[in-house]
PDB file of C-alpha atoms and ligand atoms in Angstrom:
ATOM      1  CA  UNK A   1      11.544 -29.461  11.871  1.00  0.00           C
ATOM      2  CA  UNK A   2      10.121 -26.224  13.413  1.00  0.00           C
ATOM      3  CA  UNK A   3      10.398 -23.738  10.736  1.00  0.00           C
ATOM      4  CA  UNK A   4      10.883 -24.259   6.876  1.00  0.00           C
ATOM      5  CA  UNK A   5      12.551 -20.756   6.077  1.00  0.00           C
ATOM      6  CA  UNK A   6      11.819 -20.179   2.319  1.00  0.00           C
ATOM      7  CA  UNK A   7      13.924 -18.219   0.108  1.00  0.00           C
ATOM      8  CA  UNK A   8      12.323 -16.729  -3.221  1.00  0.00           C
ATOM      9  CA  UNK A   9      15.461 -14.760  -4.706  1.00  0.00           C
ATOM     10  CA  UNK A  10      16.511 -16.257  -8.258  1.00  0.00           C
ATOM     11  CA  UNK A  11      19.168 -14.045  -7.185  1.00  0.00           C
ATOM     12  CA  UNK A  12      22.278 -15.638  -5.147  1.00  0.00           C
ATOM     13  CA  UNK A  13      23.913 -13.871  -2.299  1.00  0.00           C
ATOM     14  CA  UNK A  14      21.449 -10.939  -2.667  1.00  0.00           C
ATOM     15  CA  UNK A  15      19.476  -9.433   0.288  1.00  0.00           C
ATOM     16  CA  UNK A  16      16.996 -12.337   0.264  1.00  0.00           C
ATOM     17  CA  UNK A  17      19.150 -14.561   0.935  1.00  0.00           C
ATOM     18  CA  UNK A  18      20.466 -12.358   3.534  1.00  0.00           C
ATOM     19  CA  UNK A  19      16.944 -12.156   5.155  1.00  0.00           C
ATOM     20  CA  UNK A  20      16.429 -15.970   5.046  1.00  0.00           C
ATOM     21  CA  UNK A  21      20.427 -16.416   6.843  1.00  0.00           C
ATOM     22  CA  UNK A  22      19.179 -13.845   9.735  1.00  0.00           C
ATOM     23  CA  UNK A  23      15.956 -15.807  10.201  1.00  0.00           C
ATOM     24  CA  UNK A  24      17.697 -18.948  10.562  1.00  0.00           C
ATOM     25  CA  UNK A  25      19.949 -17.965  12.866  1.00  0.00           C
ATOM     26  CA  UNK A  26      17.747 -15.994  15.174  1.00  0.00           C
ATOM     27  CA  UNK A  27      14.972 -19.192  14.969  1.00  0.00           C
ATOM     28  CA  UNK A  28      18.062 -21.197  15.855  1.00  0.00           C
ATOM     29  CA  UNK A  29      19.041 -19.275  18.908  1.00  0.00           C
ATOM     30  CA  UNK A  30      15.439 -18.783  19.969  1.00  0.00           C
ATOM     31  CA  UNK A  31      15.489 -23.098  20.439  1.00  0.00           C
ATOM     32  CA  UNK A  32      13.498 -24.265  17.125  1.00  0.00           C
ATOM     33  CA  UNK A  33      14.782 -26.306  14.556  1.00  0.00           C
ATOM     34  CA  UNK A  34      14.899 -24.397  11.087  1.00  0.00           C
ATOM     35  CA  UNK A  35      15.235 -25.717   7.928  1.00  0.00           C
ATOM     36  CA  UNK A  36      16.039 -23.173   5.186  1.00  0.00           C
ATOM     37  CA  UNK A  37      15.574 -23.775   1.047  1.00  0.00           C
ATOM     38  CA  UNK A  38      15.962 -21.868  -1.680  1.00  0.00           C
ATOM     39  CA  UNK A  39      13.583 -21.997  -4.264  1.00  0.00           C
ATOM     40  CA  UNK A  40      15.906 -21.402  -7.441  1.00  0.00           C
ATOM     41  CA  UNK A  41      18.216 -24.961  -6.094  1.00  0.00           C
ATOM     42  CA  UNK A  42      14.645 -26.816  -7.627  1.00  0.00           C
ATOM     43  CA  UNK A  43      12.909 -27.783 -10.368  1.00  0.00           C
ATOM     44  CA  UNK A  44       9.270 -26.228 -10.003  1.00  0.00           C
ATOM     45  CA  UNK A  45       7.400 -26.230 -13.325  1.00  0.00           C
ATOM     46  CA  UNK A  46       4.353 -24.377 -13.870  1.00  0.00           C
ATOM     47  CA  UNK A  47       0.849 -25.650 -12.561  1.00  0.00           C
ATOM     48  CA  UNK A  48      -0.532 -27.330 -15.724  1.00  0.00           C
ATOM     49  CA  UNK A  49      -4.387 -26.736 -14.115  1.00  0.00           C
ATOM     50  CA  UNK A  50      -4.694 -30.972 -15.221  1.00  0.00           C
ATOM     51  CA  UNK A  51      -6.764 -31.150 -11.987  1.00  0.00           C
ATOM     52  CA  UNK A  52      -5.468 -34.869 -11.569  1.00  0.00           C
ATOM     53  CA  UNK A  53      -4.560 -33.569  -7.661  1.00  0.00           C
ATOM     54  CA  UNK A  54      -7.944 -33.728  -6.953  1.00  0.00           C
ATOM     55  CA  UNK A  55      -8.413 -36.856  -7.877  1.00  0.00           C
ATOM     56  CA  UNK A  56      -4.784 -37.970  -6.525  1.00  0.00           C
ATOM     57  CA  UNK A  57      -4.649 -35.784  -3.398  1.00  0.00           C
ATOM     58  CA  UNK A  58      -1.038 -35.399  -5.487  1.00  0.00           C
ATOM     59  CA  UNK A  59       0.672 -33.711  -8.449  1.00  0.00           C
ATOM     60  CA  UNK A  60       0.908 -35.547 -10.869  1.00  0.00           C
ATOM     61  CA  UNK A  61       3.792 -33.175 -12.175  1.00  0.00           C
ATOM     62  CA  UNK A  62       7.466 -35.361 -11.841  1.00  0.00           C
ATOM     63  CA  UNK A  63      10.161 -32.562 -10.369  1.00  0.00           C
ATOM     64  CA  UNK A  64      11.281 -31.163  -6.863  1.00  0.00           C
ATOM     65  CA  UNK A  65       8.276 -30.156  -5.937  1.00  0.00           C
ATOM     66  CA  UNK A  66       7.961 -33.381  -4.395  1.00  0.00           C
ATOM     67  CA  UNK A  67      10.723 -32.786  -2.232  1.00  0.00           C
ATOM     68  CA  UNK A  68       9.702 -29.616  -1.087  1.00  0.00           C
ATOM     69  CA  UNK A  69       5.934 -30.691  -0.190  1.00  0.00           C
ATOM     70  CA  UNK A  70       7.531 -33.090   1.921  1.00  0.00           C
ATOM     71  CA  UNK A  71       8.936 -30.394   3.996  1.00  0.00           C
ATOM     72  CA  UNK A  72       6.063 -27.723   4.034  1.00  0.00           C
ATOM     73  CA  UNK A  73       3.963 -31.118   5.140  1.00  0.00           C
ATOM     74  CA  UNK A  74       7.085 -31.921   8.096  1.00  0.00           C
ATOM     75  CA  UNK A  75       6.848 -28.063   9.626  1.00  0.00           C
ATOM     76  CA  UNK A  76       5.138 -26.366  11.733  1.00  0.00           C
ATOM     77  CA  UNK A  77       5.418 -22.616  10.950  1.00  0.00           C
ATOM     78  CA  UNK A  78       6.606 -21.562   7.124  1.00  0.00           C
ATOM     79  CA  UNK A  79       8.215 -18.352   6.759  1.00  0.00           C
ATOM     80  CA  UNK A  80       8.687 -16.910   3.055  1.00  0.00           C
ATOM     81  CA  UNK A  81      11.035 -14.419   2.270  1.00  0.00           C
ATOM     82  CA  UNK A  82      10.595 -12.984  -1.229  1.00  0.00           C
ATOM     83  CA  UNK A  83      11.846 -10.286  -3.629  1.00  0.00           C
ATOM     84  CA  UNK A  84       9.013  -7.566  -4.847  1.00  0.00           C
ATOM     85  CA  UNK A  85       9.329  -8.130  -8.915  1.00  0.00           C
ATOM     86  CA  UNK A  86       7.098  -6.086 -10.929  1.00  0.00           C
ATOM     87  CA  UNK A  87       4.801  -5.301  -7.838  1.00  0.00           C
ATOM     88  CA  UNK A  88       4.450  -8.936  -6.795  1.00  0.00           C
ATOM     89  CA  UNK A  89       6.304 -12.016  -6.245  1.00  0.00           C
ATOM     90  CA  UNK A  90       8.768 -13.845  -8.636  1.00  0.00           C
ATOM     91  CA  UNK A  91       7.115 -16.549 -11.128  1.00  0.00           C
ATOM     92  CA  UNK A  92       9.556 -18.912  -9.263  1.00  0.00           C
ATOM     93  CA  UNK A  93       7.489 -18.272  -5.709  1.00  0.00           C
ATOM     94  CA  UNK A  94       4.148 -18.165  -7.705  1.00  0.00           C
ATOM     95  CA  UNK A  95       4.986 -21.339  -9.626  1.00  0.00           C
ATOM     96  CA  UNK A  96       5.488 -23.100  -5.698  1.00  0.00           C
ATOM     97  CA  UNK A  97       2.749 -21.515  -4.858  1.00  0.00           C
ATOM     98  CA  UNK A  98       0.077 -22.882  -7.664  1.00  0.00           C
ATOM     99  CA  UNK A  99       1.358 -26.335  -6.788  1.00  0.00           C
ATOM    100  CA  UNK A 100       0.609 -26.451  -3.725  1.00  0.00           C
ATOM    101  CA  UNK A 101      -2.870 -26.972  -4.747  1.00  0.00           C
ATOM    102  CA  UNK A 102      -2.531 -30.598  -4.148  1.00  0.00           C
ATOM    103  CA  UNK A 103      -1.852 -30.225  -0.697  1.00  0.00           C
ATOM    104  CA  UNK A 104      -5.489 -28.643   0.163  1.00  0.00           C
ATOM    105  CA  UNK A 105      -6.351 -29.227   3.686  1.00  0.00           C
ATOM    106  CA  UNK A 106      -2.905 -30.477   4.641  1.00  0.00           C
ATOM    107  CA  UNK A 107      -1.286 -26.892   5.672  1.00  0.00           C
ATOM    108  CA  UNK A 108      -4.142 -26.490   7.981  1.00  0.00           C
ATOM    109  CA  UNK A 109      -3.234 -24.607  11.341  1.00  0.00           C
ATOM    110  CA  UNK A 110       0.230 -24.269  10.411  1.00  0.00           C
ATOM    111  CA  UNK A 111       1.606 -20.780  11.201  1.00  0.00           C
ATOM    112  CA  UNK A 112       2.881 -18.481   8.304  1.00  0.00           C
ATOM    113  CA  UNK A 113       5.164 -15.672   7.885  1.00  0.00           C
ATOM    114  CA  UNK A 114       6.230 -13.197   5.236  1.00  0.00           C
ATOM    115  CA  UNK A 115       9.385 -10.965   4.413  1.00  0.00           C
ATOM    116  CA  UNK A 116       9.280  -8.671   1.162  1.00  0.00           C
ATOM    117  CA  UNK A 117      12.488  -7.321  -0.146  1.00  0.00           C
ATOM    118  CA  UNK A 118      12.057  -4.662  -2.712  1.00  0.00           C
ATOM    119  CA  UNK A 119      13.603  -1.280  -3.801  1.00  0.00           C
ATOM    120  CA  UNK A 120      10.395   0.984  -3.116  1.00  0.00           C
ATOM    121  CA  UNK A 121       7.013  -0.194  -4.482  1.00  0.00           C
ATOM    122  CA  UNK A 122       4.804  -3.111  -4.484  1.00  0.00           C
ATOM    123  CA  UNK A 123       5.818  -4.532  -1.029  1.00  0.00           C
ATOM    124  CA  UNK A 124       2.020  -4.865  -0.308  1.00  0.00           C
ATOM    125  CA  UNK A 125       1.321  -6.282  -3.377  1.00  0.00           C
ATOM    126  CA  UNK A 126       3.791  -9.355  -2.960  1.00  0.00           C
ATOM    127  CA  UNK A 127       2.889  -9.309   1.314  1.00  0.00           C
ATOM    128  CA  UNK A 128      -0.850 -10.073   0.178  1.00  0.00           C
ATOM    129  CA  UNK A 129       0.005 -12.626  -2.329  1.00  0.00           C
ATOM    130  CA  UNK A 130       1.899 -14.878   0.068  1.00  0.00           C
ATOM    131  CA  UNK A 131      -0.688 -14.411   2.843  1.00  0.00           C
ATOM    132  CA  UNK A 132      -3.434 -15.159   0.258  1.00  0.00           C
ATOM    133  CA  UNK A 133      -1.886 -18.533  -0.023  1.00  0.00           C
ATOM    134  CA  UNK A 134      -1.417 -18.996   3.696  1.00  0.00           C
ATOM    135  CA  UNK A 135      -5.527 -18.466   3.897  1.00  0.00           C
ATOM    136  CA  UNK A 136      -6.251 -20.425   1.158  1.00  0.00           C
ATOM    137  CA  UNK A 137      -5.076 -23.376   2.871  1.00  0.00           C
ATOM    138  CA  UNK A 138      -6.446 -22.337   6.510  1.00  0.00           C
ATOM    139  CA  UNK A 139      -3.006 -21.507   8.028  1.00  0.00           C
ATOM    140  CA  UNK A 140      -2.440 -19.277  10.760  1.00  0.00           C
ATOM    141  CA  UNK A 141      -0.804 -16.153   9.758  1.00  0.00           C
ATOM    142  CA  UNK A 142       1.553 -14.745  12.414  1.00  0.00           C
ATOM    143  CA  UNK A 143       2.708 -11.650  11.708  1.00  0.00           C
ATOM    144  CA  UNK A 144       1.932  -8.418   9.617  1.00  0.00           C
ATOM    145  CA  UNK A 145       3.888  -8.955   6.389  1.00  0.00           C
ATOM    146  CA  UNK A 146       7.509  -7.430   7.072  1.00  0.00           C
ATOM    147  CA  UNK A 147       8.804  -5.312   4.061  1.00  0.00           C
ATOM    148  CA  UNK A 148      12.103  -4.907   3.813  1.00  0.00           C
ATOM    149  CA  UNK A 149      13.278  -1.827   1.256  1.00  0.00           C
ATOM    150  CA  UNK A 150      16.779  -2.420  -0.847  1.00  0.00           C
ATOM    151  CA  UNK A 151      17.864  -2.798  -4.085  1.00  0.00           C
ATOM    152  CA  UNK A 152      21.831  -3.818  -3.779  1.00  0.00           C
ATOM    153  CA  UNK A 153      23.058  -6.786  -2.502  1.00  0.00           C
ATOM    154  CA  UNK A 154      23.932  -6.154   1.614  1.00  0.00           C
ATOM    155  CA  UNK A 155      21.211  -3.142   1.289  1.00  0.00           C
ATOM    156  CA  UNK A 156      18.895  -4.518   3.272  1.00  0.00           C
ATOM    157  CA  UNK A 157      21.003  -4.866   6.654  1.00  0.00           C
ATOM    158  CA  UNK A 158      20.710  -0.634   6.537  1.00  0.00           C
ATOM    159  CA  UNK A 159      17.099  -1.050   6.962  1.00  0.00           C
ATOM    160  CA  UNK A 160      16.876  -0.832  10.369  1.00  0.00           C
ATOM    161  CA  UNK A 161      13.613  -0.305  11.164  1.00  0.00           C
ATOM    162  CA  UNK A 162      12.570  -3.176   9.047  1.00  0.00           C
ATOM    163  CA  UNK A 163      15.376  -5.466  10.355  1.00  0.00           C
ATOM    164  CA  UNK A 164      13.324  -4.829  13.858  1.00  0.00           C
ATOM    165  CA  UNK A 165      10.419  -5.925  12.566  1.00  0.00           C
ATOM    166  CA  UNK A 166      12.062  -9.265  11.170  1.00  0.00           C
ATOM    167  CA  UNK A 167      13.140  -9.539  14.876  1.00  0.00           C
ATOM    168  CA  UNK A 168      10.001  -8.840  16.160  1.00  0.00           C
ATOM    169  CA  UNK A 169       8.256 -11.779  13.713  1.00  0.00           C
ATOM    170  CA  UNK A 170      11.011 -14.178  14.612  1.00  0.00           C
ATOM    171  CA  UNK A 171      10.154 -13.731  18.442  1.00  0.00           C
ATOM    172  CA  UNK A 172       5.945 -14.204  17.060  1.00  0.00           C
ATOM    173  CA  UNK A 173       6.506 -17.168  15.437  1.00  0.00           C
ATOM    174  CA  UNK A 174       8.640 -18.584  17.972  1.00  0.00           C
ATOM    175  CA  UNK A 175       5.375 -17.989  20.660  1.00  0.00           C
ATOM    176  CA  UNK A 176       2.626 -18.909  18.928  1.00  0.00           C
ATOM    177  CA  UNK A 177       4.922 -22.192  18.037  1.00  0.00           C
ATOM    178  CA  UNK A 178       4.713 -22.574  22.015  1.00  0.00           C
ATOM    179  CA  UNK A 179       1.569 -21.563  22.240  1.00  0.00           C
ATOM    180  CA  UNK A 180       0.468 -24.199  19.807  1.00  0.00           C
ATOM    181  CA  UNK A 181       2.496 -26.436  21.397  1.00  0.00           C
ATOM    182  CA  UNK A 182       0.825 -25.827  24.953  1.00  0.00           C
ATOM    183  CA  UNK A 183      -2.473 -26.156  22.975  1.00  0.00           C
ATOM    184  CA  UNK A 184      -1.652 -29.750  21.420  1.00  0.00           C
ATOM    185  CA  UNK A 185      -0.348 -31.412  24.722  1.00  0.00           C
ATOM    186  CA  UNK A 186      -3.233 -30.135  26.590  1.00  0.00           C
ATOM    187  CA  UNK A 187      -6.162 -30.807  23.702  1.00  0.00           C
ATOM    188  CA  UNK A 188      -4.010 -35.024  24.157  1.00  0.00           C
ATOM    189  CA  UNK A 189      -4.915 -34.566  27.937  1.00  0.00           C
ATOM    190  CA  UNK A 190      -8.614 -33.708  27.487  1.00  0.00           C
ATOM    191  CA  UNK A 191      -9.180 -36.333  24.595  1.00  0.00           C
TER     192      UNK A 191
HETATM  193  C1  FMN B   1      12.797  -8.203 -12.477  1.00  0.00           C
HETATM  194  C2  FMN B   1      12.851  -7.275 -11.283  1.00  0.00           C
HETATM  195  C3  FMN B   1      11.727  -6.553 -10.939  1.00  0.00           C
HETATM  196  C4  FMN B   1      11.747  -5.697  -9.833  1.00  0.00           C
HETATM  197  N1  FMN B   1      10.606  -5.037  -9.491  1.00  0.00           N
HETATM  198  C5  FMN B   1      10.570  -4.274  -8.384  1.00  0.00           C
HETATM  199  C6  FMN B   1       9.368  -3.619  -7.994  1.00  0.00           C
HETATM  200  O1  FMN B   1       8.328  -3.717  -8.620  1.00  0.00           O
HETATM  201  N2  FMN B   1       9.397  -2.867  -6.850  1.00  0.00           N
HETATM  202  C7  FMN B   1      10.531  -2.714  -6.106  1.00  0.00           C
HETATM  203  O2  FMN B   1      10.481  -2.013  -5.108  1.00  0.00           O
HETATM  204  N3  FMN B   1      11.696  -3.328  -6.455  1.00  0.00           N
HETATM  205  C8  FMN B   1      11.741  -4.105  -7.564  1.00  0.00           C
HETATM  206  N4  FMN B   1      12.912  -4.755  -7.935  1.00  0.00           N
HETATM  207  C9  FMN B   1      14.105  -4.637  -7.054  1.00  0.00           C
HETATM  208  C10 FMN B   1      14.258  -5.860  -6.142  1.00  0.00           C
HETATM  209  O3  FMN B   1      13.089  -6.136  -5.431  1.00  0.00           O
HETATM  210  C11 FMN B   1      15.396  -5.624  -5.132  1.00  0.00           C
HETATM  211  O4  FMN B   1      16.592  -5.394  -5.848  1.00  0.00           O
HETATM  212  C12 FMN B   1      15.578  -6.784  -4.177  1.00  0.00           C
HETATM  213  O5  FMN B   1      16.659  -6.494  -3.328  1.00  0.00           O
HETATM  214  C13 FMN B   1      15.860  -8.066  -4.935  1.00  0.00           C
HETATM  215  O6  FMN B   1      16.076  -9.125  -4.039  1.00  0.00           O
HETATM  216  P1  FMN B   1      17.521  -9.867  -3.981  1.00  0.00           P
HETATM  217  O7  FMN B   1      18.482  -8.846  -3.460  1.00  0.00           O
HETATM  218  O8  FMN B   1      17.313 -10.998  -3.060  1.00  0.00           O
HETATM  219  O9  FMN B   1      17.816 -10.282  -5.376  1.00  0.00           O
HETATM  220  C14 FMN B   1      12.927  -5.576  -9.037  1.00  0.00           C
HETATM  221  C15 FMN B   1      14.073  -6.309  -9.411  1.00  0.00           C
HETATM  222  C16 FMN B   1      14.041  -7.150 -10.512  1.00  0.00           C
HETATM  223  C17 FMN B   1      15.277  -7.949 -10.873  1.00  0.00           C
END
């Protein structure tokens, strides 16, 4: 796995999920291997703040989570696609999020991407959240958030200046995957 697309829309079929379909397919045709999830197909309760994940190095917490940090620990580059609710993120996204606390260390050097979706205000917001998290856990963050502006399902295809800007972070990604790539092969010569 290349890319683990995430989708952040409790919504189904909505312009998210639209977002998350055109990233999947461009990352496709560029040659990477995508996987794509939606967060509202899994259980994710709350962080509890028990702390036991830092005695464990994992939650202690029994849902999907599990499956999930399995693939954010499998990719290489995560790119988050998320709604703007209430000038930030959904609680579903921040719930993933806060339990990812386990995995400190472990998303190091990995390259990050975000997509907000929202009618008019609070893209920022919702951009800096998910980058916040990218930095907390020493990722590499590959792009200028992308925000998207729609409010109806289908909306967000008539964005097109935004739409080239989700082009232009699909073709980022994609480079600094090589890039990295180039980087890794040539760090295994040297060592
Ligand atoms: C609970 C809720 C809160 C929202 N808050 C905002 C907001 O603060 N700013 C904004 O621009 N749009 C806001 N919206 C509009 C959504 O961001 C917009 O409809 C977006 O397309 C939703 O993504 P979806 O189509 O994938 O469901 C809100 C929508 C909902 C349901």
């Amino acid at each position: 796995m290349d890319v683990l697309v995430v989708g952040a829309s409790p919504r189904p079929g909505g312009n998210t999920d639209l977002v998350c379909e055109y990233l999947t397919k461009r990352f496709s045709e560029l040659g990477l291997n995508p996987v794509t999830v939606m967060l509202r197909s899994f259980r994710i309760q709350p962080c509890r703040g028990c702390r036991e994940c830092l005695r464990k190095e994992f939650c202690i917490i029994e849902d999907d989570m599990r499956i999930l940090v399995d693939y954010l620990l499998r990719t290489k580059a995560i790119v988050i696609a998320t709604p703007v609710y209430f000038n930030s993120v959904p609680s579903i996204l921040k719930a993933f999020i806060d339990r990812t606390w386990c995995l400190r260390g472990r998303l190091r050097n990995k390259v990050g991407g975000v997509v907000a979706i929202g009618r008019r205000y609070g893209h920022e917001q919702a951009v800096n959240t998910v980058i916040s998290f990218f930095l907390k856990h020493e990722m590499i963050v590959g792009f200028r958030g992308v925000c998207l502006y729609a409010f109806e399902s289908g909306e967000v295809l008539n964005d097109v200046e935004g739409m080239r800007d989700l082009e232009k972070l699909a073709r980022r990604i994609h480079e600094l995957l090589k890039i990295l790539e180039l980087g890794t092969s040539r760090a295994s010569e040297v060592s």
